[in-house]
Amino acid sequence: MSTRAGIVGAGNTVALLLVDLMYGAIVNAVNYNTSNRVLSRVSDTGGRYGRRSLRSARQVRASLRDLLRHSQCALISILMRSRYSQVLAPAVMFFLLVGTGSGQNTTWITLDQAIDLALTHNHSLKATRTLILQNQAQEITAYLRPNPTLGVDSQFVPFFSPQDFSGENLDQTQQFDIGIGYLFERGHKRQRRLQAARDQTAVTRAQVSDAERTLAFNVGQQFVSVLLAESSLQFALEDLKGFRQTVDISETQLKAGYIGEGDYLKIKLQLLQFQTDVSSARLAKVQALVGLREFLGYNAVPADYDVVGELEFQPLKGNLEDLQARALRERPDFRAAELGITAAQSQILLAKANAKVDINGTYDFSHVSGENTASIFANFELPIFNRNQGEIARTGHALTQAQEQQQSVSDTVLSDVANAYEAVRSNEEVVQLYTSGYLKQAQDSRDISQYAYKRGAASLLDYLDAERSYRSVQLAYRQALAFYMTALEQLKEAEGTRNLP
């Protein structure tokens, strides 16, 4: 085992010891009514409150020891929300520093880190980014000058009369010509080609930014799915643990003759549903992590990585009109459409430049019959029929197309923001319905039915029905939070920025 693994394993052991020591301190504070800091926090009001605090401390210890074996994130969340958070703060800090033994090799990533990893390692995005390099290479090609041409010829060489090869024959009889030619482009064609290529590169950059925007949304959406799976798994584990206690109590009641064997078997069979929920939740989390890893890049994170975060409600500020105006400034696809108009205008200028007639100039040196001469030639097309009319007309229509596309993208941006905004508001209302009382009512109903059933004041069916309702409400609440967070991710994608007001 590596040194780090040994330290982390020791950290897990020490964290558990700290939990037990704190539990022991609470017990001593209650039993002996000491006046230390722990006592002042858990037994100020005397015996009845002390006994209730003792039971709460036992539950806290059991929860901590159980969650230490399952989820670092869930443990931290439970600790910091506990009413013993100030007492347990040292354990929290120690736990954060050294981690747990079960996650000694686990890589933990936040949402921002996940997006950064995806933008760095996602192979599909990296392939898309090469389009920028391709366009930059086309800029080099567009600005290249034409190559000059070299022509050489020799005439009246006596290949079939070798006896005639002589200096006099070379000077007086044979003829030699050498010339160099160059295409003189008119109408600033080279500058127009370069500008058109640069404008297309700008469009490509904006399109790549739009691909990054889409990838960030996909990562955020999948990250929320992982958080939902983690939350559902923790709830399933806690529910399974609680129902096992019910099964144990029912077994005791069966032995004491307070309930019949039929009722006991019904409760025992119901345990299967809780165990199935745990297995399904574990599978959902594994699949969600695999899906997230696909966006991040398989080589970006190890196989046993996990995420840091929790399902939470963050209220949205700002009105629809401000969000739409901001989206028109930030969205890269709208910026690409605007740059497309500029690129279309560059193509029109290039087409008009290509209509200009180029000149081919040639300079020749000739040796004929002992005389050396020089000649200059020039030739060019007569623009009688082809004046590049078709290409000029096509680029004009392409400009109209780019303008219409820009308007279409503008409509799409406004629609995306409006839809995402309404989705956020709708899911916000649903979340508030749960937090306004339904969560507490479901838990109270379950607790009352459980209390009444254990004391013979409620039927088994009433208790199981209350348990199912509680589970259904809790899972639906988690799903509502996930829908709300996903709607926020959709709004961020619609806005073209990760920072919402």
Coordinates of C-alpha atoms in Angstrom, one line a residue:
M1 CA 0.0 0.0 0.0
S2 CA 1.3 3.5 -0.9
T3 CA 2.1 6.1 1.7
R4 CA -0.9 8.1 0.6
A5 CA -3.2 5.1 0.9
G6 CA -1.9 4.4 4.3
I7 CA -2.4 8.0 5.4
V8 CA -5.9 8.0 4.0
G9 CA -6.8 4.7 5.6
A10 CA -5.5 6.0 8.9
G11 CA -7.6 9.1 8.3
N12 CA -10.7 7.0 7.9
T13 CA -10.0 5.2 11.1
V14 CA -9.3 8.4 13.0
A15 CA -12.5 10.0 11.6
L16 CA -14.5 7.1 13.0
L17 CA -12.7 7.3 16.3
L18 CA -13.5 11.0 16.4
V19 CA -17.2 10.3 15.8
D20 CA -17.2 7.7 18.7
L21 CA -15.3 10.0 21.0
M22 CA -17.8 12.8 20.4
Y23 CA -20.7 10.4 20.9
G24 CA -19.1 9.4 24.2
A25 CA -18.7 13.0 25.2
I26 CA -22.4 13.6 24.5
V27 CA -23.4 10.6 26.6
N28 CA -21.2 11.7 29.5
A29 CA -22.6 15.2 29.2
V30 CA -26.2 13.8 29.5
N31 CA -25.5 11.2 32.2
Y32 CA -23.3 13.3 34.5
N33 CA -24.7 16.7 33.7
T34 CA -21.2 18.2 33.3
S35 CA -20.8 21.8 32.3
N36 CA -18.4 21.5 29.4
R37 CA -19.0 22.8 25.9
V38 CA -20.6 19.6 24.6
L39 CA -23.1 19.6 27.5
S40 CA -24.1 23.2 26.9
R41 CA -25.1 22.3 23.4
V42 CA -27.0 19.1 24.0
S43 CA -28.5 19.2 27.5
D44 CA -29.3 22.7 28.5
T45 CA -32.9 22.0 29.3
G46 CA -32.5 19.0 31.6
G47 CA -33.4 15.4 31.7
R48 CA -36.1 15.0 29.1
Y49 CA -34.2 17.1 26.6
G50 CA -31.0 15.2 27.6
R51 CA -32.6 11.9 26.9
R52 CA -33.9 13.1 23.5
S53 CA -30.4 14.5 22.8
L54 CA -28.9 11.1 23.7
R55 CA -31.2 9.4 21.2
S56 CA -30.3 12.0 18.6
A57 CA -26.6 11.5 19.3
R58 CA -27.0 7.8 18.8
Q59 CA -28.7 8.4 15.5
V60 CA -26.0 10.9 14.4
R61 CA -23.2 8.4 15.3
A62 CA -25.0 5.6 13.4
S63 CA -25.5 7.8 10.4
L64 CA -21.9 9.0 10.4
R65 CA -20.5 5.5 10.7
D66 CA -22.8 4.2 7.9
L67 CA -22.2 7.1 5.5
L68 CA -18.4 6.9 6.1
R69 CA -18.6 3.6 4.3
H70 CA -20.7 4.9 1.4
S71 CA -20.3 8.5 0.4
Q72 CA -17.9 11.3 1.4
C73 CA -20.1 14.0 -0.1
A74 CA -23.2 12.7 1.8
L75 CA -21.2 12.6 5.0
I76 CA -20.0 16.1 4.7
S77 CA -23.5 17.3 3.9
I78 CA -25.1 15.5 6.9
L79 CA -22.4 16.8 9.2
M80 CA -22.7 20.4 8.2
R81 CA -26.5 20.3 8.4
S82 CA -26.5 18.6 11.8
R83 CA -27.4 20.6 14.9
Y84 CA -24.0 19.3 16.2
S85 CA -22.2 20.9 13.3
Q86 CA -20.1 23.1 15.5
V87 CA -19.1 20.2 17.7
L88 CA -18.3 18.0 14.7
A89 CA -16.6 20.7 12.7
P90 CA -13.1 19.4 13.6
A91 CA -14.1 16.0 12.2
V92 CA -15.4 17.6 9.1
M93 CA -12.1 19.4 8.5
F94 CA -10.1 16.4 9.2
F95 CA -12.2 14.3 6.9
L96 CA -11.9 16.8 4.1
L97 CA -8.1 16.8 4.5
V98 CA -7.4 13.1 4.5
G99 CA -10.5 11.6 2.9
T100 CA -11.9 8.1 3.7
G101 CA -10.5 4.7 3.3
S102 CA -13.2 3.6 0.9
G103 CA -12.3 6.4 -1.4
Q104 CA -8.6 6.5 -1.0
N105 CA -8.0 6.4 -4.7
T106 CA -11.1 8.2 -5.8
T107 CA -10.9 11.4 -7.9
W108 CA -13.5 13.9 -6.9
I109 CA -14.6 16.6 -9.4
T110 CA -17.0 19.5 -9.2
L111 CA -19.2 20.7 -12.0
D112 CA -16.8 23.4 -13.0
Q113 CA -13.9 21.0 -13.1
A114 CA -16.0 18.5 -15.1
I115 CA -16.7 21.2 -17.7
D116 CA -13.0 22.2 -17.8
L117 CA -12.0 18.6 -18.3
A118 CA -14.5 18.1 -21.1
L119 CA -13.4 21.3 -22.9
T120 CA -9.8 20.0 -22.7
H121 CA -10.1 16.3 -23.4
N122 CA -13.4 15.7 -25.3
H123 CA -12.2 14.2 -28.6
S124 CA -15.2 15.3 -30.6
L125 CA -14.6 18.9 -29.6
K126 CA -10.9 18.5 -30.3
A127 CA -11.8 17.3 -33.8
T128 CA -14.0 20.3 -34.3
R129 CA -11.3 22.7 -33.2
T130 CA -9.1 21.5 -36.0
L131 CA -11.5 23.3 -38.4
I132 CA -9.9 26.5 -37.2
L133 CA -6.4 25.3 -38.1
Q134 CA -7.7 24.2 -41.4
N135 CA -9.2 27.6 -42.1
Q136 CA -5.9 29.3 -41.0
A137 CA -4.1 27.1 -43.5
Q138 CA -6.5 28.2 -46.2
E139 CA -5.6 31.8 -45.3
I140 CA -2.0 31.0 -46.2
T141 CA -3.1 29.5 -49.5
A142 CA -5.4 32.5 -50.2
Y143 CA -2.6 35.0 -49.9
L144 CA 0.0 33.2 -52.0
R145 CA 1.2 34.9 -55.2
P146 CA 1.2 33.0 -58.5
N147 CA 4.3 31.1 -59.4
P148 CA 6.4 32.5 -62.3
T149 CA 6.9 30.2 -65.4
L150 CA 10.2 29.4 -67.0
G151 CA 10.5 28.3 -70.6
V152 CA 13.6 27.0 -72.4
D153 CA 14.0 25.6 -76.0
S154 CA 16.8 24.7 -78.4
Q155 CA 16.4 24.3 -82.1
F156 CA 18.4 22.9 -85.1
V157 CA 20.6 20.7 -82.9
P158 CA 22.4 18.1 -85.2
F159 CA 21.5 15.0 -83.3
F160 CA 21.6 12.9 -86.5
S161 CA 24.8 14.5 -87.9
P162 CA 27.3 14.2 -85.1
Q163 CA 30.1 15.4 -87.3
D164 CA 28.4 18.9 -87.5
F165 CA 28.8 19.5 -83.7
S166 CA 31.2 22.4 -83.5
G167 CA 31.5 25.8 -82.0
E168 CA 30.7 27.5 -85.3
N169 CA 27.5 25.4 -85.7
L170 CA 26.5 26.2 -82.1
D171 CA 26.9 29.9 -82.7
Q172 CA 25.7 30.3 -86.3
T173 CA 23.2 27.5 -86.9
Q174 CA 21.5 26.5 -83.7
Q175 CA 18.8 28.6 -82.0
F176 CA 18.3 29.0 -78.2
D177 CA 15.5 30.6 -76.4
I178 CA 14.9 31.1 -72.6
G179 CA 12.1 33.1 -71.1
I180 CA 10.3 33.8 -67.8
G181 CA 6.6 34.6 -67.4
Y182 CA 4.4 35.9 -64.6
L183 CA 0.6 36.3 -64.1
F184 CA -0.2 39.8 -62.9
E185 CA -3.4 39.7 -60.9
R186 CA -5.7 42.7 -61.1
G187 CA -8.5 43.9 -58.9
H188 CA -6.7 43.2 -55.6
K189 CA -7.6 39.5 -56.0
R190 CA -5.0 38.3 -53.5
Q191 CA -6.1 40.8 -50.8
R192 CA -9.8 39.8 -51.4
R193 CA -9.0 36.1 -51.1
L194 CA -7.2 36.7 -47.8
Q195 CA -10.0 38.7 -46.4
A196 CA -12.6 36.1 -47.4
A197 CA -10.5 33.4 -45.8
R198 CA -10.1 35.4 -42.6
D199 CA -13.8 36.0 -42.4
Q200 CA -14.5 32.3 -42.8
T201 CA -12.1 31.6 -40.0
A202 CA -14.0 34.0 -37.8
V203 CA -17.2 32.1 -38.6
T204 CA -15.5 28.8 -37.8
R205 CA -14.2 30.2 -34.4
A206 CA -17.8 31.1 -33.4
Q207 CA -19.1 27.8 -34.5
V208 CA -16.4 26.0 -32.4
S209 CA -17.5 28.2 -29.4
D210 CA -21.0 27.1 -30.0
A211 CA -19.9 23.5 -29.9
E212 CA -18.2 24.2 -26.6
R213 CA -21.5 25.7 -25.3
T214 CA -23.4 22.6 -26.3
L215 CA -20.8 20.4 -24.7
A216 CA -20.9 22.4 -21.4
F217 CA -24.7 21.9 -21.3
N218 CA -24.4 18.2 -22.0
V219 CA -21.8 17.9 -19.1
G220 CA -24.0 19.9 -16.8
Q221 CA -27.1 17.9 -17.6
Q222 CA -25.3 14.6 -17.1
F223 CA -23.7 16.0 -13.9
V224 CA -27.2 16.6 -12.5
S225 CA -28.1 13.1 -13.4
V226 CA -25.2 11.8 -11.3
L227 CA -26.2 14.0 -8.4
L228 CA -29.8 12.7 -8.7
A229 CA -28.5 9.1 -8.8
E230 CA -26.3 9.8 -5.7
S231 CA -29.1 11.4 -3.8
S232 CA -31.5 8.6 -4.6
L233 CA -28.9 6.0 -3.6
Q234 CA -28.3 7.7 -0.2
F235 CA -32.0 7.9 0.4
A236 CA -32.5 4.3 -0.6
L237 CA -29.7 3.2 1.8
E238 CA -31.2 5.3 4.7
D239 CA -34.7 4.0 3.9
L240 CA -33.4 0.4 3.8
K241 CA -31.7 0.8 7.2
G242 CA -34.8 2.3 8.8
F243 CA -37.0 -0.5 7.4
R244 CA -34.6 -3.1 8.6
Q245 CA -35.1 -1.7 12.1
T246 CA -38.9 -2.1 11.6
V247 CA -38.4 -5.7 10.5
D248 CA -36.3 -6.3 13.6
I249 CA -39.0 -4.8 15.8
S250 CA -41.7 -6.8 14.0
E251 CA -39.7 -10.0 14.6
T252 CA -39.5 -9.2 18.3
Q253 CA -43.3 -8.5 18.3
L254 CA -43.9 -11.9 16.5
K255 CA -41.9 -13.7 19.2
A256 CA -43.8 -11.9 21.9
G257 CA -47.1 -12.7 20.2
Y258 CA -48.2 -9.2 19.5
I259 CA -48.5 -9.7 15.7
G260 CA -49.3 -12.7 13.6
E261 CA -46.9 -14.5 11.3
G262 CA -48.8 -13.3 8.3
D263 CA -48.2 -9.6 9.1
Y264 CA -44.5 -10.3 9.8
L265 CA -44.1 -12.0 6.5
K266 CA -45.7 -9.1 4.7
I267 CA -43.2 -6.8 6.3
K268 CA -40.3 -9.1 5.5
L269 CA -41.4 -9.3 1.9
Q270 CA -41.6 -5.6 1.7
L271 CA -37.9 -5.5 2.6
L272 CA -37.3 -6.9 -0.9
Q273 CA -38.5 -3.7 -2.5
F274 CA -36.1 -1.6 -0.4
Q275 CA -33.2 -3.8 -1.3
T276 CA -34.2 -3.6 -5.0
D277 CA -34.4 0.1 -4.8
V278 CA -30.8 0.2 -3.5
S279 CA -29.6 -2.0 -6.3
S280 CA -31.4 0.1 -8.9
A281 CA -30.0 3.3 -7.4
R282 CA -26.4 1.9 -7.5
L283 CA -26.9 0.9 -11.1
A284 CA -28.3 4.3 -12.0
K285 CA -25.3 6.1 -10.5
V286 CA -22.8 3.8 -12.3
Q287 CA -24.5 4.4 -15.6
A288 CA -24.7 8.2 -14.9
L289 CA -21.0 8.3 -14.1
V290 CA -20.2 6.3 -17.3
G291 CA -22.3 8.8 -19.4
L292 CA -20.5 11.7 -17.8
R293 CA -17.1 10.1 -18.4
E294 CA -17.9 9.8 -22.1
F295 CA -18.3 13.6 -22.3
L296 CA -15.1 14.2 -20.2
G297 CA -13.0 11.8 -22.1
Y298 CA -12.2 8.3 -20.8
N299 CA -8.5 9.2 -20.3
A300 CA -9.4 12.4 -18.4
V301 CA -10.6 10.7 -15.2
P302 CA -9.9 7.3 -13.7
A303 CA -12.6 4.6 -13.7
D304 CA -13.4 5.1 -10.0
Y305 CA -13.9 8.8 -10.1
D306 CA -16.9 10.5 -8.4
V307 CA -18.5 13.9 -8.2
V308 CA -18.8 16.6 -5.5
G309 CA -22.1 18.4 -5.1
E310 CA -25.7 17.9 -4.2
L311 CA -29.2 18.7 -5.5
E312 CA -30.0 22.2 -4.3
F313 CA -32.4 25.0 -5.1
Q314 CA -30.8 28.2 -6.4
P315 CA -33.4 31.0 -7.1
L316 CA -33.1 32.7 -10.5
K317 CA -32.9 36.5 -10.6
G318 CA -33.6 38.7 -13.6
N319 CA -36.5 39.0 -16.0
L320 CA -37.1 37.5 -19.4
E321 CA -36.4 40.6 -21.5
D322 CA -32.9 41.2 -19.9
L323 CA -32.0 37.5 -20.4
Q324 CA -33.0 37.6 -24.1
A325 CA -31.0 40.8 -24.7
R326 CA -28.0 39.2 -23.0
A327 CA -28.3 36.0 -25.0
L328 CA -28.2 38.1 -28.3
R329 CA -24.8 39.4 -27.0
E330 CA -23.4 36.2 -25.8
R331 CA -24.7 33.3 -27.9
P332 CA -21.9 32.1 -30.2
D333 CA -24.3 30.7 -32.8
F334 CA -25.8 34.1 -33.2
R335 CA -22.4 35.7 -33.4
A336 CA -21.5 33.1 -36.1
A337 CA -24.6 34.1 -38.1
E338 CA -23.6 37.8 -37.9
L339 CA -20.1 36.9 -39.0
G340 CA -21.6 34.9 -41.8
I341 CA -23.0 38.1 -43.3
T342 CA -19.6 39.7 -43.2
A343 CA -18.1 36.6 -44.9
A344 CA -20.8 36.7 -47.6
Q345 CA -20.0 40.3 -48.3
S346 CA -16.3 39.4 -48.6
Q347 CA -17.3 36.7 -51.2
I348 CA -19.1 39.3 -53.2
L349 CA -16.0 41.5 -53.3
L350 CA -13.9 38.5 -54.3
A351 CA -16.3 37.6 -57.1
K352 CA -16.1 41.1 -58.5
A353 CA -12.3 41.1 -58.2
N354 CA -12.2 37.8 -60.1
A355 CA -14.1 39.5 -62.9
K356 CA -11.1 41.7 -63.5
V357 CA -8.8 40.5 -66.4
D358 CA -5.4 39.3 -65.4
I359 CA -2.3 39.8 -67.6
N360 CA 0.3 37.2 -68.5
G361 CA 3.7 38.9 -69.1
T362 CA 6.7 37.0 -70.5
Y363 CA 10.3 38.1 -71.1
D364 CA 12.3 36.0 -73.6
F365 CA 16.1 35.9 -74.5
S366 CA 16.9 34.4 -77.9
H367 CA 20.2 33.5 -79.7
V368 CA 19.7 33.1 -83.5
S369 CA 22.4 33.0 -86.2
G370 CA 25.0 34.6 -84.0
E371 CA 22.6 37.3 -82.8
N372 CA 21.3 37.8 -79.3
T373 CA 17.8 39.3 -78.9
A374 CA 15.2 39.9 -76.2
S375 CA 11.5 39.9 -76.5
I376 CA 8.6 41.0 -74.2
F377 CA 5.1 39.4 -74.6
A378 CA 1.8 40.2 -72.9
N379 CA -1.5 38.4 -73.3
F380 CA -4.9 38.6 -71.6
E381 CA -8.4 37.5 -72.1
L382 CA -11.0 39.7 -73.8
P383 CA -13.9 39.9 -71.4
I384 CA -16.6 39.6 -74.1
F385 CA -18.6 36.6 -72.8
N386 CA -17.3 35.6 -69.4
R387 CA -17.2 38.5 -66.9
N388 CA -17.9 36.2 -63.9
Q389 CA -21.5 37.3 -63.9
G390 CA -22.8 34.0 -62.5
E391 CA -20.5 34.0 -59.5
I392 CA -21.3 37.6 -58.7
A393 CA -25.0 36.9 -58.8
R394 CA -24.6 33.7 -56.7
T395 CA -22.7 35.6 -54.0
G396 CA -25.4 38.2 -54.0
H397 CA -28.0 35.6 -53.2
A398 CA -25.7 34.0 -50.7
L399 CA -25.6 37.4 -48.8
T400 CA -29.4 37.4 -48.7
Q401 CA -29.3 33.8 -47.4
A402 CA -26.8 34.8 -44.7
Q403 CA -29.0 37.8 -43.6
E404 CA -32.1 35.5 -43.4
Q405 CA -30.2 32.9 -41.4
Q406 CA -29.1 35.6 -39.0
Q407 CA -32.7 36.6 -38.5
S408 CA -33.7 32.9 -38.1
V409 CA -30.9 32.4 -35.5
S410 CA -32.1 35.5 -33.7
D411 CA -35.6 34.1 -33.5
T412 CA -34.2 30.8 -32.2
V413 CA -32.2 32.5 -29.5
L414 CA -35.2 34.4 -28.2
S415 CA -37.3 31.3 -28.3
D416 CA -34.7 29.2 -26.5
V417 CA -34.4 31.7 -23.7
A418 CA -38.1 32.0 -23.4
N419 CA -38.7 28.3 -23.2
A420 CA -35.8 27.8 -20.8
Y421 CA -37.0 30.6 -18.6
E422 CA -40.5 29.3 -18.4
A423 CA -39.1 25.8 -17.6
V424 CA -37.1 27.2 -14.7
R425 CA -40.1 29.1 -13.3
S426 CA -42.4 26.0 -13.7
N427 CA -39.9 23.7 -12.0
E428 CA -39.3 26.3 -9.3
E429 CA -43.0 26.3 -8.4
V430 CA -43.0 22.5 -8.2
V431 CA -39.9 22.5 -5.8
Q432 CA -41.6 25.2 -3.7
L433 CA -44.7 23.0 -3.4
Y434 CA -42.7 20.3 -1.8
T435 CA -40.7 22.5 0.5
S436 CA -43.8 24.5 1.5
G437 CA -45.2 21.5 3.4
Y438 CA -45.6 18.3 1.4
L439 CA -42.2 16.9 2.5
K440 CA -42.9 17.5 6.1
Q441 CA -46.5 16.1 5.8
A442 CA -45.2 12.9 4.2
Q443 CA -42.6 12.4 6.8
D444 CA -45.0 13.1 9.7
S445 CA -47.5 10.7 8.2
R446 CA -44.9 8.0 7.9
D447 CA -43.6 8.6 11.4
I448 CA -47.1 8.7 13.0
S449 CA -48.1 5.5 11.2
Q450 CA -44.9 3.8 12.2
Y451 CA -45.3 4.9 15.8
A452 CA -48.9 3.7 15.9
Y453 CA -48.2 0.4 14.2
K454 CA -45.4 -0.4 16.6
R455 CA -47.8 0.1 19.5
G456 CA -50.7 -1.8 17.9
A457 CA -52.8 1.3 17.1
A458 CA -52.6 1.1 13.3
S459 CA -52.9 -1.7 10.8
L460 CA -50.0 -3.1 8.8
L461 CA -51.5 -1.9 5.6
D462 CA -51.8 1.7 6.9
Y463 CA -48.2 1.7 7.9
L464 CA -46.9 0.2 4.6
D465 CA -49.1 2.7 2.6
A466 CA -47.6 5.6 4.6
E467 CA -44.1 4.3 4.0
R468 CA -44.8 4.0 0.2
S469 CA -46.2 7.5 0.1
Y470 CA -43.2 8.9 2.0
R471 CA -40.7 7.2 -0.4
S472 CA -42.7 8.4 -3.4
V473 CA -42.7 12.0 -2.2
Q474 CA -39.0 12.0 -1.3
L475 CA -38.0 10.5 -4.7
A476 CA -40.4 12.9 -6.5
Y477 CA -38.8 15.8 -4.6
R478 CA -35.4 14.8 -5.6
Q479 CA -36.6 14.4 -9.2
A480 CA -38.1 17.9 -9.0
L481 CA -34.8 19.4 -7.8
A482 CA -33.0 17.6 -10.7
F483 CA -35.5 18.9 -13.2
Y484 CA -35.0 22.4 -11.8
M485 CA -31.2 22.2 -12.0
T486 CA -31.4 20.8 -15.5
A487 CA -33.7 23.7 -16.5
L488 CA -31.0 26.1 -15.1
E489 CA -28.5 24.3 -17.3
Q490 CA -30.8 24.8 -20.3
L491 CA -31.1 28.4 -19.5
K492 CA -27.3 28.8 -19.3
E493 CA -27.0 27.1 -22.7
A494 CA -29.7 29.4 -24.1
E495 CA -27.9 32.4 -22.6
G496 CA -24.5 31.3 -24.0
T497 CA -22.8 31.8 -20.6
R498 CA -22.3 29.9 -17.4
N499 CA -23.1 32.9 -15.2
L500 CA -26.7 33.7 -14.6
P501 CA -27.8 36.8 -12.8

